[in-house]
Coordinates of C-alpha atoms in Angstrom, one line a residue:
Chain A
M1 CA 148.3 79.4 77.2
K2 CA 149.5 76.4 79.3
T3 CA 147.2 73.4 78.9
N4 CA 146.3 72.1 82.3
G5 CA 146.5 68.3 83.3
N6 CA 148.2 65.5 81.5
G7 CA 145.7 62.6 81.9
S8 CA 144.5 60.8 79.0
P9 CA 141.5 62.1 77.1
W10 CA 140.4 58.6 76.2
M11 CA 139.9 57.9 80.0
I12 CA 137.7 61.0 80.1
S13 CA 135.9 59.9 77.0
V14 CA 135.3 56.3 78.5
F15 CA 134.2 57.9 81.8
L16 CA 131.8 60.2 80.1
L17 CA 130.2 57.4 78.1
V18 CA 129.7 55.4 81.2
I19 CA 128.0 58.1 83.0
F20 CA 125.8 58.7 80.0
L21 CA 125.0 55.1 79.5
G22 CA 124.4 54.5 83.4
G23 CA 122.2 57.5 83.5
W24 CA 120.3 56.7 80.5
H25 CA 119.8 53.1 81.7
L26 CA 118.6 54.4 85.3
L27 CA 116.4 56.9 83.9
T28 CA 114.5 54.6 81.5
L29 CA 114.6 51.5 84.1
R30 CA 110.8 50.7 84.8
T31 CA 109.8 49.6 88.1
S32 CA 108.0 46.1 88.0
F33 CA 104.2 46.5 87.9
D34 CA 102.5 47.1 91.1
A35 CA 98.8 46.0 91.1
K36 CA 98.3 47.6 94.4
G37 CA 95.6 50.2 94.5
K38 CA 94.0 49.3 91.2
T39 CA 90.5 47.6 90.9
E40 CA 89.9 44.4 89.2
E41 CA 88.2 46.4 86.4
Q42 CA 91.3 48.6 85.8
L43 CA 93.6 45.7 85.7
Q44 CA 91.3 43.9 83.2
M45 CA 91.3 47.1 81.0
L46 CA 95.2 47.3 81.3
E47 CA 95.3 43.6 80.3
F48 CA 92.9 44.0 77.5
N49 CA 94.9 46.9 76.1
G50 CA 98.0 44.7 76.1
D51 CA 99.8 46.8 78.7
I52 CA 100.2 44.0 81.1
V53 CA 100.2 40.3 81.0
R54 CA 99.3 37.6 83.7
A55 CA 102.2 36.1 85.2
E56 CA 102.5 32.4 85.4
A57 CA 103.0 32.5 89.1
G58 CA 99.8 34.6 89.3
G59 CA 99.6 38.7 89.6
Y60 CA 100.7 40.7 86.8
A61 CA 103.7 42.2 85.1
W62 CA 104.4 44.8 82.2
N63 CA 104.0 43.4 78.8
P64 CA 107.5 43.2 77.4
E65 CA 106.1 43.4 73.9
K66 CA 104.7 46.7 74.4
M67 CA 107.2 49.5 75.3
K68 CA 106.3 52.6 76.9
G69 CA 108.6 55.6 77.1
V70 CA 112.1 56.1 75.8
P71 CA 113.9 52.6 75.6
G72 CA 117.1 52.0 77.5
P73 CA 120.4 51.4 76.1
L74 CA 120.1 47.6 76.5
A75 CA 117.0 47.8 74.2
V76 CA 118.9 49.8 71.6
V77 CA 122.0 47.5 71.9
E78 CA 119.5 44.4 71.3
K79 CA 117.9 46.2 68.4
A80 CA 121.5 47.0 67.1
R81 CA 122.3 43.5 67.4
V82 CA 119.3 42.2 65.5
E83 CA 119.8 44.8 62.7
L84 CA 123.6 44.2 62.3
S85 CA 123.0 40.5 62.0
E86 CA 120.7 41.0 59.1
A87 CA 122.6 43.8 57.6
F88 CA 122.6 42.6 54.2
V89 CA 119.1 40.9 54.1
I90 CA 116.2 42.1 52.0
K91 CA 112.9 41.2 53.5
G92 CA 110.6 43.3 51.5
T93 CA 110.4 46.5 49.3
N94 CA 110.7 48.7 52.4
D95 CA 112.6 46.5 54.6
H96 CA 116.3 46.3 53.3
G97 CA 119.1 45.4 55.9
I98 CA 121.0 48.2 57.4
G99 CA 124.1 47.5 55.3
Y100 CA 122.1 48.3 52.1
L101 CA 120.6 51.2 53.6
V102 CA 123.9 52.7 54.4
L103 CA 125.0 52.0 50.9
Y104 CA 122.0 53.8 49.6
T105 CA 122.7 56.9 51.6
V106 CA 126.3 57.0 51.0
S107 CA 126.0 56.8 47.2
R108 CA 123.2 59.2 47.2
F109 CA 125.4 61.5 49.1
A110 CA 128.4 60.9 47.1
G111 CA 126.8 61.4 43.8
G112 CA 125.1 64.8 44.8
F113 CA 128.3 66.1 46.6
L114 CA 130.8 65.0 43.7
A115 CA 128.5 66.4 40.9
A116 CA 128.1 69.7 43.0
S117 CA 131.9 70.0 43.7
V118 CA 132.8 69.5 40.2
V119 CA 130.4 72.1 38.9
A120 CA 131.0 74.6 41.7
I121 CA 134.7 74.4 41.3
I122 CA 134.5 75.0 37.6
F123 CA 132.2 77.9 38.0
G124 CA 134.1 79.2 40.9
V125 CA 137.3 79.2 39.1
L126 CA 135.7 81.0 36.2
L127 CA 134.2 83.6 38.6
G128 CA 137.4 84.0 40.6
L129 CA 139.4 84.8 37.3
N130 CA 137.0 87.3 36.0
R131 CA 136.4 90.1 38.6
V132 CA 133.6 91.7 36.7
L133 CA 131.7 88.5 36.1
F134 CA 132.2 87.6 39.8
R135 CA 130.7 90.9 40.8
A136 CA 127.7 90.4 38.3
V137 CA 127.0 87.0 39.5
N138 CA 127.7 87.3 43.2
P139 CA 124.2 88.9 44.1
F140 CA 122.7 85.8 42.7
I141 CA 124.8 83.6 44.7
Q142 CA 124.2 85.5 47.8
V143 CA 120.4 85.1 47.3
L144 CA 120.6 81.5 46.4
K145 CA 123.1 80.3 49.0
P146 CA 121.0 80.7 52.2
I147 CA 118.0 78.9 50.7
S148 CA 117.5 75.7 52.7
P149 CA 118.0 72.8 50.1
L150 CA 115.0 71.2 51.2
A151 CA 113.1 74.3 49.9
W152 CA 114.0 73.3 46.5
M153 CA 112.5 69.9 46.9
P154 CA 109.0 70.3 45.8
L155 CA 110.2 72.1 42.7
L156 CA 112.7 69.6 41.9
L157 CA 110.3 66.7 42.4
Y158 CA 107.9 68.3 40.1
T159 CA 110.7 69.0 37.3
V160 CA 112.6 65.8 37.4
K161 CA 109.3 63.7 38.5
D162 CA 111.5 61.0 40.1
P163 CA 112.1 61.0 43.8
K164 CA 115.5 59.0 43.4
W165 CA 117.0 61.9 41.5
T166 CA 115.3 64.7 43.5
A167 CA 117.1 63.2 46.6
V168 CA 120.4 63.5 44.7
L169 CA 119.6 66.9 43.6
V170 CA 118.8 68.0 47.0
V171 CA 122.2 67.0 48.3
F172 CA 123.6 68.8 45.2
M173 CA 121.8 71.8 46.1
A174 CA 123.0 71.8 49.5
A175 CA 126.6 71.4 48.4
V176 CA 127.0 73.5 45.4
W177 CA 126.8 77.2 47.0
P178 CA 129.6 76.9 49.6
T179 CA 132.0 75.3 47.2
L180 CA 131.0 77.9 44.5
A181 CA 131.5 81.0 46.8
T182 CA 134.8 79.8 48.4
T183 CA 136.4 78.7 45.3
A184 CA 135.7 81.9 43.5
F185 CA 136.9 83.9 46.6
G186 CA 140.0 81.5 46.8
V187 CA 140.9 82.0 43.2
S188 CA 140.3 85.8 43.1
S189 CA 142.4 86.3 46.4
L190 CA 145.3 84.2 45.1
K191 CA 148.6 86.1 45.6
K192 CA 149.3 88.0 42.5
E193 CA 153.0 87.2 42.6
Y194 CA 152.1 83.6 41.8
L195 CA 150.0 84.8 38.6
H196 CA 153.1 87.1 37.9
V197 CA 155.4 84.2 37.9
A198 CA 153.0 82.1 35.7
A199 CA 153.0 85.0 33.3
I200 CA 156.5 85.5 33.1
L201 CA 157.2 81.9 32.6
Q202 CA 154.5 81.9 29.8
L203 CA 152.6 79.0 31.2
S204 CA 150.0 77.7 28.8
W205 CA 146.3 78.3 30.1
F206 CA 146.0 74.8 31.1
K207 CA 149.2 74.6 33.0
R208 CA 148.4 77.9 34.7
L209 CA 145.2 76.3 35.9
Y210 CA 146.7 72.9 37.1
R211 CA 150.0 74.0 38.4
V212 CA 149.3 77.5 39.8
I213 CA 145.6 78.4 40.1
L214 CA 144.2 75.3 41.6
P215 CA 146.8 74.3 43.8
G216 CA 147.2 77.9 45.0
A217 CA 143.5 78.1 45.8
A218 CA 143.3 74.4 47.1
P219 CA 143.3 75.4 50.8
T220 CA 140.4 77.8 50.4
I221 CA 138.5 75.3 47.9
V222 CA 139.0 72.5 50.6
N223 CA 137.5 74.7 53.2
G224 CA 134.4 75.3 51.0
L225 CA 134.1 71.6 50.3
R226 CA 134.1 71.0 54.1
I227 CA 131.4 73.4 54.5
A228 CA 129.3 71.9 51.6
F229 CA 130.1 68.2 53.0
G230 CA 128.6 69.2 56.1
S231 CA 125.5 70.8 54.8
A232 CA 124.9 68.0 52.4
L233 CA 125.3 65.4 55.0
V234 CA 122.7 67.3 57.1
A235 CA 120.3 67.5 54.0
V236 CA 120.5 63.9 52.9
V237 CA 118.6 62.8 56.1
P238 CA 115.5 64.8 55.8
A239 CA 115.5 64.4 52.0
E240 CA 115.2 60.6 52.3
M241 CA 112.5 61.0 55.1
L242 CA 110.3 63.4 52.9
L243 CA 110.7 61.5 49.5
G244 CA 110.5 58.1 51.1
E245 CA 113.8 57.0 49.5
L246 CA 115.4 54.0 51.4
G247 CA 118.4 55.0 53.2
V248 CA 119.5 55.6 56.9
G249 CA 117.6 58.8 57.1
Y250 CA 114.4 57.1 56.0
L251 CA 115.2 54.3 58.5
S252 CA 114.7 56.7 61.3
W253 CA 111.4 57.5 59.9
I254 CA 110.2 54.0 59.3
E255 CA 111.1 53.1 62.8
W256 CA 108.9 56.1 64.1
N257 CA 106.2 54.7 61.8
N258 CA 106.6 51.4 63.5
L259 CA 106.7 53.3 66.9
D260 CA 109.9 51.4 67.5
I261 CA 111.9 54.2 69.4
A262 CA 114.9 51.8 70.0
G263 CA 115.0 51.6 66.2
V264 CA 114.9 55.4 65.8
I265 CA 117.7 55.7 68.2
F266 CA 119.7 53.0 66.4
A267 CA 119.0 54.8 63.1
I268 CA 120.3 58.2 64.7
L269 CA 123.4 56.4 65.8
V270 CA 124.1 54.9 62.4
V271 CA 123.6 58.3 60.7
G272 CA 126.3 59.6 63.2
V273 CA 128.7 56.8 62.4
V274 CA 128.3 57.1 58.7
G275 CA 129.0 60.8 59.0
V276 CA 132.2 60.3 61.1
I277 CA 133.4 57.7 58.5
L278 CA 132.7 60.0 55.5
D279 CA 134.2 63.1 57.3
S280 CA 137.4 61.3 58.1
G281 CA 137.7 60.0 54.5
F282 CA 137.2 63.6 53.4
N283 CA 140.0 64.8 55.8
K284 CA 142.3 62.6 54.5
L285 CA 141.8 63.7 50.9
A286 CA 141.9 67.4 52.0
G287 CA 145.3 66.8 53.8
L288 CA 146.8 65.7 50.3
V289 CA 146.0 68.9 48.5
T290 CA 146.4 71.7 51.2
Y291 CA 149.8 73.5 51.9
Q292 CA 151.3 75.6 54.4
E293 CA 152.8 79.0 53.7
Chain B
M1 CA 171.8 101.2 20.5
S2 CA 171.7 100.0 24.1
F3 CA 170.6 96.5 25.1
L4 CA 167.8 97.7 27.3
V5 CA 166.2 101.1 26.7
V6 CA 163.5 102.6 28.8
D7 CA 162.4 105.5 26.6
H8 CA 160.6 108.5 28.1
V9 CA 158.3 106.3 30.2
S10 CA 155.5 107.8 32.3
K11 CA 152.9 106.0 34.5
F12 CA 149.6 107.6 35.7
F13 CA 147.3 105.8 38.1
P14 CA 143.4 106.9 38.5
S15 CA 143.4 109.1 41.5
H16 CA 141.8 107.4 44.5
A17 CA 140.3 110.7 45.6
G18 CA 138.3 110.7 42.3
G19 CA 138.7 112.8 39.2
G20 CA 141.8 112.8 37.2
E21 CA 145.0 110.9 37.4
V22 CA 148.1 110.8 39.6
C23 CA 151.3 110.8 38.0
I24 CA 153.7 108.3 39.6
F25 CA 156.7 109.3 37.5
K26 CA 157.5 111.1 34.5
D27 CA 159.6 110.8 31.3
V28 CA 162.0 108.3 32.9
T29 CA 164.7 107.6 30.3
L30 CA 167.4 104.9 30.9
K31 CA 169.9 103.0 28.7
V32 CA 171.4 99.7 29.9
D33 CA 174.0 98.0 28.1
K34 CA 174.4 94.3 27.9
G35 CA 175.9 92.8 30.9
E36 CA 175.6 95.9 32.8
F37 CA 174.3 96.1 36.5
V38 CA 172.0 99.1 36.9
T39 CA 170.4 99.9 40.3
V40 CA 167.5 102.3 41.1
I41 CA 167.4 104.0 44.6
G42 CA 164.5 106.1 45.9
H43 CA 162.1 106.3 48.8
S44 CA 158.9 104.4 49.1
G45 CA 156.3 105.6 46.7
C46 CA 158.6 107.0 44.0
G47 CA 157.4 104.3 41.6
K48 CA 160.6 102.5 41.3
S49 CA 159.0 99.2 41.7
T50 CA 156.4 100.1 39.4
L51 CA 159.0 100.9 36.8
L52 CA 160.4 97.4 37.4
N53 CA 157.0 95.9 36.8
I54 CA 156.7 97.9 33.7
I55 CA 160.0 96.6 32.2
A56 CA 158.9 93.1 33.3
G57 CA 155.6 93.7 31.4
L58 CA 153.6 93.0 34.5
E59 CA 152.2 96.5 34.5
T60 CA 151.4 98.7 31.6
L61 CA 153.0 102.1 31.0
S62 CA 151.0 105.4 30.2
E63 CA 153.5 106.9 27.9
G64 CA 156.7 105.9 26.4
G65 CA 158.3 102.5 25.6
V66 CA 160.5 99.8 26.6
I67 CA 163.0 98.3 24.1
L68 CA 164.9 95.2 24.8
N69 CA 167.5 94.1 22.1
G70 CA 165.8 96.2 19.5
R71 CA 162.3 95.0 20.0
E72 CA 159.7 96.8 22.0
V73 CA 158.5 94.8 25.0
S74 CA 154.7 94.1 25.5
G75 CA 153.7 91.8 28.3
P76 CA 155.7 89.5 30.5
G77 CA 158.2 87.0 29.1
L78 CA 160.9 84.5 29.7
D79 CA 163.6 87.0 28.5
R80 CA 162.9 89.2 31.5
M81 CA 162.7 87.2 34.8
V82 CA 162.0 88.8 38.1
V83 CA 163.2 88.0 41.5
F84 CA 160.6 89.1 43.9
Q85 CA 160.9 90.8 47.2
N86 CA 158.4 88.4 48.9
F87 CA 160.1 85.5 46.9
A88 CA 157.0 84.3 45.1
L89 CA 157.8 80.7 45.3
M90 CA 154.8 78.3 45.0
P91 CA 154.4 77.0 48.5
W92 CA 152.8 73.7 47.2
M93 CA 155.9 73.0 45.3
T94 CA 159.4 71.7 46.6
V95 CA 162.4 73.7 45.8
F96 CA 163.3 71.4 42.9
E97 CA 159.8 71.6 41.6
N98 CA 159.8 75.6 41.9
I99 CA 163.0 75.7 39.7
A100 CA 161.9 72.9 37.4
L101 CA 158.8 74.7 36.5
A102 CA 160.8 77.6 35.2
V103 CA 163.4 75.5 33.4
R104 CA 160.6 73.4 31.7
S105 CA 159.1 76.6 30.5
A106 CA 162.2 78.2 29.2
Y107 CA 163.4 74.9 27.5
P108 CA 160.3 73.2 26.5
D109 CA 162.3 70.7 24.0
W110 CA 164.4 69.4 26.9
G111 CA 164.0 65.9 28.2
R112 CA 163.6 64.8 32.1
E113 CA 167.2 64.2 32.6
Q114 CA 168.5 67.5 30.8
V115 CA 166.0 69.4 33.0
T116 CA 167.1 67.6 36.3
A117 CA 170.6 68.1 35.5
H118 CA 170.0 71.8 34.9
V119 CA 168.0 72.4 38.0
H120 CA 170.6 70.6 40.0
K121 CA 173.4 72.8 38.5
Y122 CA 171.7 75.9 39.7
I123 CA 170.7 74.4 43.1
D124 CA 174.2 73.7 43.7
L125 CA 175.1 77.2 42.5
V126 CA 173.3 78.8 45.5
G127 CA 174.4 76.3 47.9
L128 CA 171.0 74.7 48.5
K129 CA 172.1 71.0 47.8
G130 CA 170.3 68.7 50.0
A131 CA 167.3 71.0 50.1
E132 CA 165.7 70.1 46.8
E133 CA 162.8 68.3 48.2
K134 CA 162.0 70.7 50.8
R135 CA 159.0 73.0 50.5
P136 CA 159.5 77.0 51.1
I137 CA 157.6 76.8 54.5
A138 CA 160.8 74.8 55.7
L139 CA 163.3 77.3 54.5
S140 CA 164.5 80.6 56.0
G141 CA 164.1 83.9 54.3
G142 CA 167.6 83.7 52.8
M143 CA 167.1 80.2 51.4
K144 CA 163.9 81.1 49.9
Q145 CA 165.6 83.9 48.0
R146 CA 168.5 81.7 47.0
V147 CA 165.8 79.6 45.4
G148 CA 164.4 82.7 44.0
L149 CA 167.8 83.5 42.4
A150 CA 168.3 80.0 41.2
R151 CA 165.0 80.1 39.5
A152 CA 165.8 83.4 37.8
F153 CA 169.3 82.5 36.8
S154 CA 168.1 79.0 35.7
I155 CA 166.4 80.3 32.8
E156 CA 169.1 82.5 31.6
P157 CA 167.0 85.7 30.8
K158 CA 168.2 88.5 28.8
V159 CA 167.5 90.8 31.7
L160 CA 167.2 90.0 35.3
L161 CA 165.0 92.3 37.3
L162 CA 165.6 92.3 41.1
D163 CA 162.8 93.9 43.2
E164 CA 164.2 94.7 46.5
P165 CA 165.4 91.1 46.5
F166 CA 167.0 91.2 50.1
A167 CA 164.6 93.5 51.9
Q168 CA 163.0 90.8 53.7
I169 CA 166.1 89.0 54.7
D170 CA 167.9 89.6 58.1
A171 CA 170.9 91.9 57.8
L172 CA 173.6 89.2 58.4
T173 CA 172.2 86.8 55.8
R174 CA 171.8 89.5 53.5
G175 CA 175.6 90.4 53.2
V176 CA 176.2 86.7 52.5
I177 CA 173.5 86.4 49.8
Q178 CA 174.8 89.7 48.2
E179 CA 178.2 88.2 47.9
E180 CA 177.0 85.2 46.2
L181 CA 175.0 87.3 43.8
V182 CA 178.2 89.2 43.1
Q183 CA 179.7 85.7 42.3
M184 CA 176.7 84.5 40.2
W185 CA 176.8 87.8 38.3
N186 CA 180.7 87.6 37.7
A187 CA 180.0 84.0 36.2
T188 CA 177.1 84.9 34.0
R189 CA 177.6 88.5 33.3
N190 CA 173.7 88.9 33.1
T191 CA 172.2 92.4 32.4
V192 CA 170.6 93.2 35.7
F193 CA 168.1 96.1 36.6
M194 CA 167.7 96.3 40.5
V195 CA 165.4 98.2 42.8
T196 CA 166.5 98.7 46.4
H197 CA 166.5 100.9 49.5
D198 CA 169.9 99.7 50.6
V199 CA 172.7 102.0 49.7
D200 CA 175.6 99.7 50.4
E201 CA 173.9 97.1 48.5
A202 CA 173.7 99.3 45.5
I203 CA 177.2 100.2 45.7
L204 CA 178.5 96.7 46.0
L205 CA 176.5 95.4 43.0
S206 CA 175.9 98.1 40.5
D207 CA 177.8 99.8 37.7
R208 CA 175.5 102.7 37.8
I209 CA 173.0 103.9 40.4
M210 CA 169.9 105.8 39.5
L211 CA 168.5 108.2 42.1
M212 CA 164.9 108.9 41.9
T213 CA 163.0 111.9 43.5
N214 CA 160.0 111.4 45.7
G215 CA 156.6 110.5 44.2
P216 CA 154.1 111.9 42.9
S217 CA 155.7 112.9 39.6
S218 CA 159.0 111.5 40.5
R219 CA 161.8 111.4 37.9
V220 CA 165.3 110.3 37.7
A221 CA 167.4 113.1 39.0
E222 CA 171.0 111.8 39.1
I223 CA 172.9 108.9 37.6
V224 CA 175.8 108.1 39.7
D225 CA 178.7 106.0 38.3
V226 CA 180.1 103.4 40.6
T227 CA 183.9 103.8 39.9
I228 CA 185.0 101.0 41.8
P229 CA 186.8 98.4 39.9
R230 CA 185.6 94.7 39.9
P231 CA 185.7 92.1 41.1
R232 CA 184.2 93.3 44.4
S233 CA 183.8 92.0 47.7
R234 CA 182.2 93.3 50.8
D235 CA 185.4 93.8 52.7
T236 CA 187.4 95.2 49.8
V237 CA 184.9 97.5 48.4
I238 CA 184.8 99.7 51.5
E239 CA 188.6 100.1 51.5
H240 CA 188.2 101.8 48.0
P241 CA 188.6 105.7 48.1
H242 CA 185.4 106.2 46.1
Y243 CA 183.3 104.1 48.4
Y244 CA 182.3 106.7 51.0
K245 CA 182.3 109.6 48.4
I246 CA 179.5 107.6 46.5
R247 CA 177.7 106.5 49.7
N248 CA 177.6 110.0 51.2
H249 CA 176.6 111.5 47.9
V250 CA 173.6 108.9 47.6
I251 CA 172.4 109.3 51.3
H252 CA 172.7 113.1 51.1
F253 CA 170.6 112.9 48.0
L254 CA 168.0 110.7 49.8
V255 CA 168.0 112.8 52.9
R256 CA 167.5 115.9 50.7
H257 CA 164.6 114.1 49.3
A258 CA 163.2 112.5 52.6
V259 CA 160.7 115.2 53.3
H260 CA 157.8 115.0 50.8
G261 CA 157.7 117.9 48.3
A262 CA 161.2 118.9 49.2
A263 CA 162.6 118.2 45.8
G264 CA 165.9 120.0 46.6
E265 CA 167.4 122.5 44.5
R266 CA 165.7 121.5 41.2
G267 CA 162.3 123.1 42.0
V268 CA 158.8 121.8 41.9
P269 CA 158.6 118.1 40.7
G270 CA 156.9 117.8 37.3
E271 CA 158.0 121.1 36.1
T272 CA 161.7 119.9 35.4
S273 CA 160.9 116.8 33.6
D274 CA 162.7 117.8 30.5
V275 CA 166.0 118.2 32.3
A276 CA 168.3 115.2 31.5
P277 CA 169.5 113.3 34.7
L278 CA 172.7 114.7 36.2
V279 CA 175.5 112.2 35.6
V280 CA 177.8 112.0 38.9
R281 CA 181.1 110.6 38.6
F282 CA 183.9 110.5 41.2

C-alpha cells in the first residue's frame, strides 16, 4: 500500500492540539455576568450564595473563586503551575506534592508488576515445559484470568489487612495472569529444533533454560509482559482511589472531593504522562531481549 | 564389527485414526563403517527423517537397536551431531555464539581463547569470515547452512547426521555448498549418515545409497554402491561412466515407488521384511 502524503506528522499533531485547546477554551468560556432581567431579590440571593460578587465600579460580576462547569485550559495550566511548583512539598497527611504522588504510584506499580512478572515467568516456564501440567492447570488460569483485579480487592484487604499492600497486590493480580499464560504458551511453542540442539549438545538444565528456552521464548514473554503492563497500569488508579492510598490516582479523587475540576483534569494528565514514561522505558527493555527470525 | 550399526530397527506411531499403531518402517538394518558416507533416499513419508532422528537419539525406536562404536545408543549426545533441514540456528545468537555454544559444550575444559580460535577455524573453513557477529536473520539460506555445517563439524562428532541439509537452499547455491561439503569431508573423513531427496547430491557425496520403499511399513529395498572414485567434484563426477547408470537406477526405483502402494515387483509392503536388501553394484 502506498502511504499518502509526505507532510510532517508533527505539524498535524500541533494543529490538532491547537484545535483541541482552542475548542476547549471557547466552549468553557463564560460570558460576563448580565444582571439584566433579574430582580434585586434574585441578585441578592446569588450574591448570598457566592455565585456573584459586587464589582468595585458598581454592578455585579461572576465570583472568580467559585467555578461552575468544566474549567478551561488556562485554569488547568494555572493549576498545573501551582502543583508543579510545590511538587516536593508536604503540607499535610493527605496533601503531598505531585512529585511524591508520582513516586508513590510508580513504586506501587513497579513493586506489583515486577513481583507478578517474576512469579508468572517462573510458573509459566514450568507449565510450558510440562505439557500435562499445563493442560491440568490451564482451566484454572482461564477462569482466573478474566477476573478484574479490583474484584479481588475486598478479599485481599480482608486477608492482608493493610491497604498499602493491598494496592500492590491488586497490581500484582492485574499483571500476573497475562504474563503467566503467554509465557507458558511461548515456552511450549518453542521450535523443537532448538531443544533438539540443546539436547544433542548436552546442555545442563540451567544452560538450557538461560541460553535456549528463555531467550527463545523472550518475544512471546515480552508480549505477555506488555499486556500485563497495560492492565496493571489501568488497575493502579482505581486501586488507589478505593483504598485511599496516596498517589496520582488518588489525587484525582481528592480533587473531586474538593470539587476542584481543574485539579481532576490535571491528575488525569499526570496519569497519562506517567503511563507514557513507564511505557517507553518498558519498550526500551523489551527491545533488548527480542529477536527477529 | 561396523562403526555404526542400525540393527533391525522398527518404528510404530499411534494411529491418528484411533485404534492400533501405524508402522513407519520395519526391520531396517544398516552397517556403516568408520569414515563412510551413507545416504538414504526415499519419498516423503517413508520415515527416513525418523530413522535419522532415531540414530540421533531425538526419537525413540519401537524395536531393535542402534550401536555406535560397540555401545548401544540411548538419547541424544555430542557424538552424533545433526545438521538440520531448517538450520536450527538460535536466532538470538550471532554466528560466532551459535558455534561457540556447541564448542564449549563439546570441550568444557577449554579456555576462552582456545574456544575462540576453534570457532574461527571452522568459520574460516566454511568461508564465513567477516560474518561472525551477524545474526541468522541477516544471512541467506546458504550461509545459514554453512553455519550449521561449521557447528556440526566443530564438535568433531563420531557421526554426522545430515537431515536433508540442502533442501531449503536455492539450486545454484546448493551445488556450491555440496562441493564445500565434499572438501570438508575429504579433510576430516567423518562418518556421515545423510537423508535426502536429491539423487545427484547423493551420488556426488555418498559411498553407498540406501533406497527406501514408501511408507507405511517401508523398508530398505536396495543398497547402491557408488563406484565412482574419489576425490569427486561436480563437473568430473558426471563424466564417469557409472554416473548415469547409478542415477537412472535410483530414479527408476523412485518412479516405481512413486505411486502409493505400488511397491514394485517385491509385493505387498510388510510381508517381505525378512528379505535382505538387494545390493546393486555397477
